Amino acid sequence: MDAPAALGYKVASHFGSAESSVSSTIATPGQRPRGGGVSGPKPAWLKIKAPGGGEYGRLKGLLRERGLHTVCEEARCPNVEECWGGGTATLMLMGDTCTRGCSFCAVKTARRPPPLDPAEPEKAAESVVLMELDYVVLTSVDRDDLPDGGAAHFAAAVAAVRRASPHTLIEVLIPDFQGDRAALATLLASRPDVVAQNLETVERLTHPVRDPRAGYRQTLDLLAAVKRGGAAGGGAAGGRSPFTKSSLMLGLGERPDEVRAAMADLRASGVDFLTLGQYLRPTPRHLPVAVWVTPQEFDAWRLEGEALGFRYVASGPLVRSSYRAGEFAIRAAFETTHPDPTHPQGER
């Protein structure tokens, strides 16, 4: 699944002399790191209070009454209470079973997941209305078993949310559709406000970390194609391209120069927004954490990303790709480029 927003991952690398502190944990190309990694309890900056009560409790109760679920809960996102209280949430589409098996992700996998629920787009829209969301992230598992990778279903969900809640900004965190440009065009025709696809890690670690069907260059090419497709009329109205976004997990054994190269590659592909956060191992069967990245190091990565020209960089141990702090910056960017506040897409 190329949607770590739902999975609690994030990581950053080290600078200068600190570079040597991670060298012993780095795997050779194509090799899956095994054993090793950090030991002992998590550092204090990764320990948070469990959510409960207040607006979070109220919304959770309403969702349960209607049999609706969010990625925020199922992935145990550390920011769920903050995001829900501020009108942001992430919804999972196309079921809970992925056709891929990435080494960082705990989502269950199968070659042939259950059929799509044709009512799911309307259920997603109902969730948005019920939660009174100002900003929603629609993400999904990978569905390589479907001819279009689920692009039409994704587009139907965007359209349903737009009808039900016209003023909600819609971000889609999408699969790579195996590089199928026709599938991407189907998705872009629904005119999401932000299109995200996560690079996840540096180029050298791509295949120890991601499923073999995913690819470093494939993600970069998709993000660049989103910009081209939007400018050609498939994205935002008036010939505007949708904003694009990606994310890197740090703490998997990447070197500082590799992180810098990945950030530069994302900028060269036209990516507007970047998030970086600490990779957290979901189970002992998944890749070990090579290093805990400090908040100070994350802040240094934020400054490097800003210097590269990203419109916004959210970087921190608990940041997720759909982190609420990023939503503030994205909304500000929309207000700058689309001054009409009465419609979140199109005539602005």
Short mmCIF file of C-alpha atoms in Angstrom, two decimals:
data_model
loop_
_atom_site.label_atom_id
_atom_site.label_comp_id
_atom_site.label_asym_id
_atom_site.label_seq_id
_atom_site.Cartn_x
_atom_site.Cartn_y
_atom_site.Cartn_z
CA MET A 1 0.00 0.00 0.00
CA ASP A 2 1.52 3.33 -1.03
CA ALA A 3 -0.46 5.29 1.52
CA PRO A 4 1.62 5.62 4.63
CA ALA A 5 -0.44 8.57 5.69
CA ALA A 6 -2.58 5.96 7.28
CA LEU A 7 0.23 3.96 8.78
CA GLY A 8 2.36 5.99 11.09
CA TYR A 9 5.68 6.34 9.47
CA LYS A 10 8.07 9.18 9.29
CA VAL A 11 11.71 9.66 9.43
CA ALA A 12 14.60 12.06 8.99
CA SER A 13 18.31 11.81 8.46
CA HIS A 14 21.38 13.28 10.08
CA PHE A 15 23.81 16.05 9.17
CA GLY A 16 27.55 16.41 9.14
CA SER A 17 29.40 14.28 11.66
CA ALA A 18 26.18 12.56 12.69
CA GLU A 19 26.22 10.82 9.32
CA SER A 20 28.57 8.15 10.67
CA SER A 21 26.07 7.23 13.38
CA VAL A 22 23.73 5.58 10.87
CA SER A 23 26.22 4.03 8.48
CA SER A 24 26.25 0.64 10.21
CA THR A 25 22.48 0.22 9.83
CA ILE A 26 22.32 0.75 6.07
CA ALA A 27 21.39 -2.20 3.85
CA THR A 28 23.02 -2.84 0.51
CA PRO A 29 20.88 -2.23 -2.61
CA GLY A 30 18.08 -4.76 -2.93
CA GLN A 31 18.73 -6.23 0.52
CA ARG A 32 16.00 -6.16 3.15
CA PRO A 33 17.42 -5.07 6.51
CA ARG A 34 16.95 -7.77 9.13
CA GLY A 35 17.51 -7.66 12.85
CA GLY A 36 19.58 -4.90 14.34
CA GLY A 37 18.04 -1.47 14.54
CA VAL A 38 17.37 0.48 17.68
CA SER A 39 16.52 -1.23 20.96
CA GLY A 40 14.90 -0.18 24.20
CA PRO A 41 11.93 2.13 24.75
CA LYS A 42 10.91 4.85 22.35
CA PRO A 43 12.32 8.29 23.07
CA ALA A 44 10.21 10.72 25.05
CA TRP A 45 9.28 12.82 22.04
CA LEU A 46 7.37 9.87 20.55
CA LYS A 47 5.23 9.26 23.62
CA ILE A 48 1.76 10.81 23.50
CA LYS A 49 -1.48 10.66 25.42
CA ALA A 50 -4.15 8.34 24.03
CA PRO A 51 -7.05 10.25 22.44
CA GLY A 52 -10.41 10.40 24.15
CA GLY A 53 -13.28 12.63 25.20
CA GLY A 54 -14.31 15.99 23.81
CA GLU A 55 -14.88 16.40 20.08
CA TYR A 56 -12.96 13.19 19.35
CA GLY A 57 -15.29 11.13 21.51
CA ARG A 58 -18.40 12.74 20.06
CA LEU A 59 -17.35 12.16 16.44
CA LYS A 60 -16.21 8.61 17.10
CA GLY A 61 -19.61 7.79 18.58
CA LEU A 62 -21.46 9.28 15.61
CA LEU A 63 -19.30 7.36 13.13
CA ARG A 64 -19.79 4.06 14.97
CA GLU A 65 -23.58 4.53 14.95
CA ARG A 66 -23.45 4.63 11.15
CA GLY A 67 -20.81 1.94 10.68
CA LEU A 68 -18.27 4.43 9.30
CA HIS A 69 -14.52 4.28 9.93
CA THR A 70 -11.48 6.46 9.35
CA VAL A 71 -7.85 5.71 8.68
CA CYS A 72 -7.05 8.00 11.59
CA GLU A 73 -8.48 5.49 14.06
CA GLU A 74 -7.50 2.24 12.41
CA ALA A 75 -3.89 3.34 11.92
CA ARG A 76 -3.80 4.72 15.48
CA CYS A 77 -2.51 8.02 14.20
CA PRO A 78 -0.96 10.06 17.04
CA ASN A 79 -2.50 13.27 15.70
CA VAL A 80 -6.12 12.08 15.49
CA GLU A 81 -7.50 14.18 18.34
CA GLU A 82 -5.79 17.34 17.06
CA CYS A 83 -6.93 16.78 13.48
CA TRP A 84 -10.53 15.86 14.27
CA GLY A 85 -10.81 18.83 16.57
CA GLY A 86 -9.64 21.06 13.73
CA GLY A 87 -11.86 19.71 10.94
CA THR A 88 -9.44 17.32 9.20
CA ALA A 89 -9.60 13.54 8.72
CA THR A 90 -8.35 10.77 6.42
CA LEU A 91 -10.78 8.25 4.93
CA MET A 92 -9.78 4.91 3.41
CA LEU A 93 -11.35 3.79 0.12
CA MET A 94 -11.52 0.45 -1.72
CA GLY A 95 -11.64 -1.76 1.34
CA ASP A 96 -9.04 -2.78 3.89
CA THR A 97 -7.05 -5.33 1.85
CA CYS A 98 -4.13 -4.34 -0.38
CA THR A 99 -2.72 -6.19 -3.38
CA ARG A 100 0.81 -5.12 -2.42
CA GLY A 101 3.01 -5.97 0.53
CA CYS A 102 5.33 -3.15 1.53
CA SER A 103 7.82 -3.89 4.30
CA PHE A 104 6.76 -0.92 6.45
CA CYS A 105 3.01 -1.41 6.25
CA ALA A 106 0.72 -3.55 8.42
CA VAL A 107 -2.33 -3.46 6.11
CA LYS A 108 -3.42 -7.00 5.21
CA THR A 109 -2.75 -8.20 1.67
CA ALA A 110 -4.31 -10.54 -0.88
CA ARG A 111 -4.04 -11.14 -4.61
CA ARG A 112 -7.80 -10.77 -5.00
CA PRO A 113 -9.35 -8.53 -2.34
CA PRO A 114 -13.15 -8.41 -1.98
CA PRO A 115 -15.10 -6.47 -4.62
CA LEU A 116 -15.47 -2.72 -4.26
CA ASP A 117 -18.47 -1.39 -2.36
CA PRO A 118 -20.44 0.73 -4.85
CA ALA A 119 -21.94 2.67 -1.93
CA GLU A 120 -18.54 3.63 -0.54
CA PRO A 121 -18.25 7.03 -2.30
CA GLU A 122 -21.53 8.15 -0.74
CA LYS A 123 -20.46 6.78 2.64
CA ALA A 124 -17.29 8.83 2.39
CA ALA A 125 -19.35 11.92 1.62
CA GLU A 126 -21.60 11.16 4.58
CA SER A 127 -18.55 10.98 6.84
CA VAL A 128 -17.31 14.35 5.62
CA VAL A 129 -20.68 15.99 6.31
CA LEU A 130 -21.09 14.26 9.65
CA MET A 131 -17.64 15.35 10.83
CA GLU A 132 -18.06 18.86 9.36
CA LEU A 133 -14.64 18.57 7.73
CA ASP A 134 -12.96 21.59 6.20
CA TYR A 135 -10.25 19.35 4.73
CA VAL A 136 -10.45 15.65 3.92
CA VAL A 137 -7.80 13.24 2.70
CA LEU A 138 -9.15 10.36 0.62
CA THR A 139 -6.65 7.52 0.43
CA SER A 140 -6.80 3.84 -0.43
CA VAL A 141 -5.12 0.50 -0.55
CA ASP A 142 -3.55 -0.55 -3.86
CA ARG A 143 -5.92 -2.48 -6.10
CA ASP A 144 -3.76 -3.87 -8.87
CA ASP A 145 -6.47 -6.49 -9.46
CA LEU A 146 -8.76 -3.85 -11.00
CA PRO A 147 -8.33 -2.80 -14.65
CA ASP A 148 -8.00 0.89 -13.75
CA GLY A 149 -6.47 0.35 -10.30
CA GLY A 150 -9.66 1.78 -8.79
CA ALA A 151 -9.30 5.21 -10.41
CA ALA A 152 -12.98 5.48 -11.36
CA HIS A 153 -14.04 4.54 -7.83
CA PHE A 154 -11.65 7.12 -6.40
CA ALA A 155 -13.04 9.75 -8.78
CA ALA A 156 -16.61 8.87 -7.76
CA ALA A 157 -15.69 9.46 -4.13
CA VAL A 158 -14.22 12.88 -4.93
CA ALA A 159 -17.38 13.79 -6.83
CA ALA A 160 -19.63 12.58 -4.01
CA VAL A 161 -17.75 14.60 -1.41
CA ARG A 162 -17.82 17.67 -3.66
CA ARG A 163 -21.61 17.41 -4.04
CA ALA A 164 -22.24 16.87 -0.35
CA SER A 165 -19.76 19.42 1.00
CA PRO A 166 -18.74 21.92 -1.72
CA HIS A 167 -16.49 23.97 0.55
CA THR A 168 -14.37 21.07 1.80
CA LEU A 169 -10.89 20.94 0.32
CA ILE A 170 -10.16 17.45 -1.02
CA GLU A 171 -6.75 15.83 -1.02
CA VAL A 172 -6.33 12.43 -2.67
CA LEU A 173 -3.44 10.21 -1.58
CA ILE A 174 -3.47 7.83 -4.49
CA PRO A 175 -1.93 4.55 -5.65
CA ASP A 176 0.51 4.75 -8.56
CA PHE A 177 -1.99 2.96 -10.88
CA GLN A 178 1.05 1.00 -12.17
CA GLY A 179 1.94 4.01 -14.29
CA ASP A 180 -1.36 3.90 -16.21
CA ARG A 181 -1.86 7.45 -17.49
CA ALA A 182 -5.46 6.79 -18.56
CA ALA A 183 -6.30 5.81 -14.97
CA LEU A 184 -4.58 8.95 -13.70
CA ALA A 185 -6.56 11.07 -16.16
CA THR A 186 -9.79 9.53 -14.82
CA LEU A 187 -8.80 10.56 -11.32
CA LEU A 188 -7.73 14.06 -12.36
CA ALA A 189 -11.04 14.61 -14.16
CA SER A 190 -12.74 14.60 -10.74
CA ARG A 191 -10.72 17.76 -9.94
CA PRO A 192 -9.28 17.09 -6.49
CA ASP A 193 -7.60 20.06 -4.85
CA VAL A 194 -4.39 18.23 -3.92
CA VAL A 195 -2.95 15.03 -5.40
CA ALA A 196 -0.45 13.11 -3.25
CA GLN A 197 1.65 10.03 -3.91
CA ASN A 198 4.30 9.10 -1.41
CA LEU A 199 7.91 8.48 -2.36
CA GLU A 200 8.29 6.84 1.06
CA THR A 201 12.06 6.52 1.14
CA VAL A 202 15.30 7.24 -0.72
CA GLU A 203 16.02 5.59 -4.04
CA ARG A 204 18.53 3.03 -2.71
CA LEU A 205 16.10 1.70 -0.11
CA THR A 206 13.00 1.68 -2.32
CA HIS A 207 12.79 -2.05 -2.79
CA PRO A 208 13.76 -3.18 0.64
CA VAL A 209 10.99 -0.83 1.82
CA ARG A 210 8.31 -0.82 -0.89
CA ASP A 211 6.61 -3.59 -2.82
CA PRO A 212 8.49 -4.56 -6.02
CA ARG A 213 5.63 -3.20 -8.12
CA ALA A 214 6.19 0.26 -6.68
CA GLY A 215 9.06 2.37 -7.94
CA TYR A 216 11.01 5.48 -7.04
CA ARG A 217 10.96 6.82 -10.61
CA GLN A 218 7.40 5.64 -11.12
CA THR A 219 6.24 7.84 -8.23
CA LEU A 220 8.24 10.83 -9.46
CA ASP A 221 6.88 10.38 -13.00
CA LEU A 222 3.32 10.19 -11.68
CA LEU A 223 3.70 13.39 -9.67
CA ALA A 224 5.12 15.18 -12.70
CA ALA A 225 2.28 13.83 -14.85
CA VAL A 226 -0.27 15.25 -12.40
CA LYS A 227 1.11 18.70 -13.06
CA ARG A 228 1.06 18.17 -16.82
CA GLY A 229 -2.42 16.67 -16.74
CA GLY A 230 -3.82 19.48 -14.62
CA ALA A 231 -2.35 22.17 -16.84
CA ALA A 232 -3.89 20.41 -19.84
CA GLY A 233 -7.32 20.69 -18.27
CA GLY A 234 -7.61 17.41 -16.40
CA GLY A 235 -7.07 18.97 -12.98
CA ALA A 236 -8.17 22.21 -11.44
CA ALA A 237 -10.39 24.46 -13.53
CA GLY A 238 -9.08 27.32 -15.60
CA GLY A 239 -6.04 25.29 -16.70
CA ARG A 240 -4.58 25.28 -13.19
CA SER A 241 -2.71 22.20 -12.07
CA PRO A 242 -3.71 20.72 -8.73
CA PHE A 243 -1.20 21.08 -5.93
CA THR A 244 0.97 18.00 -5.44
CA LYS A 245 2.32 16.47 -2.28
CA SER A 246 4.61 13.66 -1.18
CA SER A 247 6.13 12.20 1.95
CA LEU A 248 9.33 10.57 3.14
CA MET A 249 9.79 8.22 6.07
CA LEU A 250 13.11 8.70 7.81
CA GLY A 251 14.90 6.38 10.20
CA LEU A 252 15.19 3.41 7.82
CA GLY A 253 18.95 3.74 7.33
CA GLU A 254 19.01 6.48 4.71
CA ARG A 255 22.04 8.76 4.43
CA PRO A 256 21.73 12.56 4.54
CA ASP A 257 22.90 12.93 0.95
CA GLU A 258 20.21 10.47 -0.16
CA VAL A 259 17.47 12.41 1.62
CA ARG A 260 18.68 15.61 -0.04
CA ALA A 261 18.65 13.88 -3.42
CA ALA A 262 15.09 12.61 -2.84
CA MET A 263 13.87 16.07 -1.86
CA ALA A 264 15.56 17.57 -4.94
CA ASP A 265 13.94 14.92 -7.16
CA LEU A 266 10.52 15.74 -5.72
CA ARG A 267 11.00 19.45 -6.39
CA ALA A 268 12.18 18.69 -9.93
CA SER A 269 8.87 16.81 -10.40
CA GLY A 270 6.95 19.92 -9.37
CA VAL A 271 5.89 18.77 -5.90
CA ASP A 272 4.49 21.63 -3.81
CA PHE A 273 4.16 20.15 -0.32
CA LEU A 274 6.44 17.74 1.54
CA THR A 275 6.05 15.90 4.85
CA LEU A 276 8.76 14.04 6.73
CA GLY A 277 8.35 11.95 9.86
CA GLN A 278 9.70 9.07 11.90
CA TYR A 279 9.24 5.51 10.65
CA LEU A 280 7.61 3.40 13.35
CA ARG A 281 7.78 -0.38 13.04
CA PRO A 282 4.21 -1.73 13.16
CA THR A 283 5.13 -5.33 14.13
CA PRO A 284 8.30 -7.41 14.66
CA ARG A 285 7.74 -8.85 11.16
CA HIS A 286 8.33 -5.46 9.56
CA LEU A 287 11.50 -3.51 8.90
CA PRO A 288 13.33 -2.43 12.05
CA VAL A 289 13.84 1.22 12.94
CA ALA A 290 17.47 2.04 12.20
CA VAL A 291 17.59 5.27 14.19
CA TRP A 292 15.38 7.63 16.15
CA VAL A 293 15.56 11.05 14.55
CA THR A 294 15.44 13.94 16.99
CA PRO A 295 13.03 16.88 16.76
CA GLN A 296 16.02 19.15 16.16
CA GLU A 297 17.12 17.08 13.18
CA PHE A 298 13.61 17.14 11.77
CA ASP A 299 13.61 20.90 12.05
CA ALA A 300 16.89 21.04 10.15
CA TRP A 301 15.32 18.97 7.36
CA ARG A 302 12.40 21.39 7.28
CA LEU A 303 14.77 24.27 6.67
CA GLU A 304 16.54 22.37 3.89
CA GLY A 305 13.21 21.59 2.25
CA GLU A 306 12.09 25.20 2.42
CA ALA A 307 15.38 26.28 0.84
CA LEU A 308 14.65 23.94 -2.07
CA GLY A 309 11.43 25.83 -2.78
CA PHE A 310 8.63 23.63 -1.45
CA ARG A 311 5.57 25.74 -0.64
CA TYR A 312 5.38 24.04 2.72
CA VAL A 313 7.38 21.39 4.61
CA ALA A 314 5.92 19.61 7.65
CA SER A 315 8.78 17.80 9.38
CA GLY A 316 8.70 16.17 12.80
CA PRO A 317 8.79 12.81 14.57
CA LEU A 318 5.00 12.45 14.71
CA VAL A 319 4.17 14.09 11.39
CA ARG A 320 2.07 12.02 9.02
CA SER A 321 1.51 12.72 5.33
CA SER A 322 -1.97 14.07 6.12
CA TYR A 323 -0.83 16.05 9.14
CA ARG A 324 -3.06 18.98 10.07
CA ALA A 325 -0.21 21.51 10.14
CA GLY A 326 0.20 20.88 6.42
CA GLU A 327 -3.49 21.55 5.87
CA PHE A 328 -3.07 25.09 7.19
CA ALA A 329 -0.37 25.82 4.64
CA ILE A 330 -2.31 24.22 1.81
CA ARG A 331 -5.39 26.28 2.64
CA ALA A 332 -3.24 29.42 2.68
CA ALA A 333 -1.85 28.50 -0.73
CA PHE A 334 -5.38 28.11 -2.09
CA GLU A 335 -6.42 31.45 -0.72
CA THR A 336 -3.48 33.02 -2.53
CA THR A 337 -4.04 31.34 -5.89
CA HIS A 338 -7.86 31.00 -5.77
CA PRO A 339 -9.22 34.13 -4.08
CA ASP A 340 -12.94 33.29 -4.33
CA PRO A 341 -13.78 31.60 -0.98
CA THR A 342 -17.24 30.45 -2.09
CA HIS A 343 -15.97 27.48 -4.06
CA PRO A 344 -13.00 25.30 -3.22
CA GLN A 345 -12.37 24.28 -6.82
CA GLY A 346 -12.73 25.90 -10.18
CA GLU A 347 -13.92 29.51 -10.41
CA ARG A 348 -11.56 31.17 -7.98
#
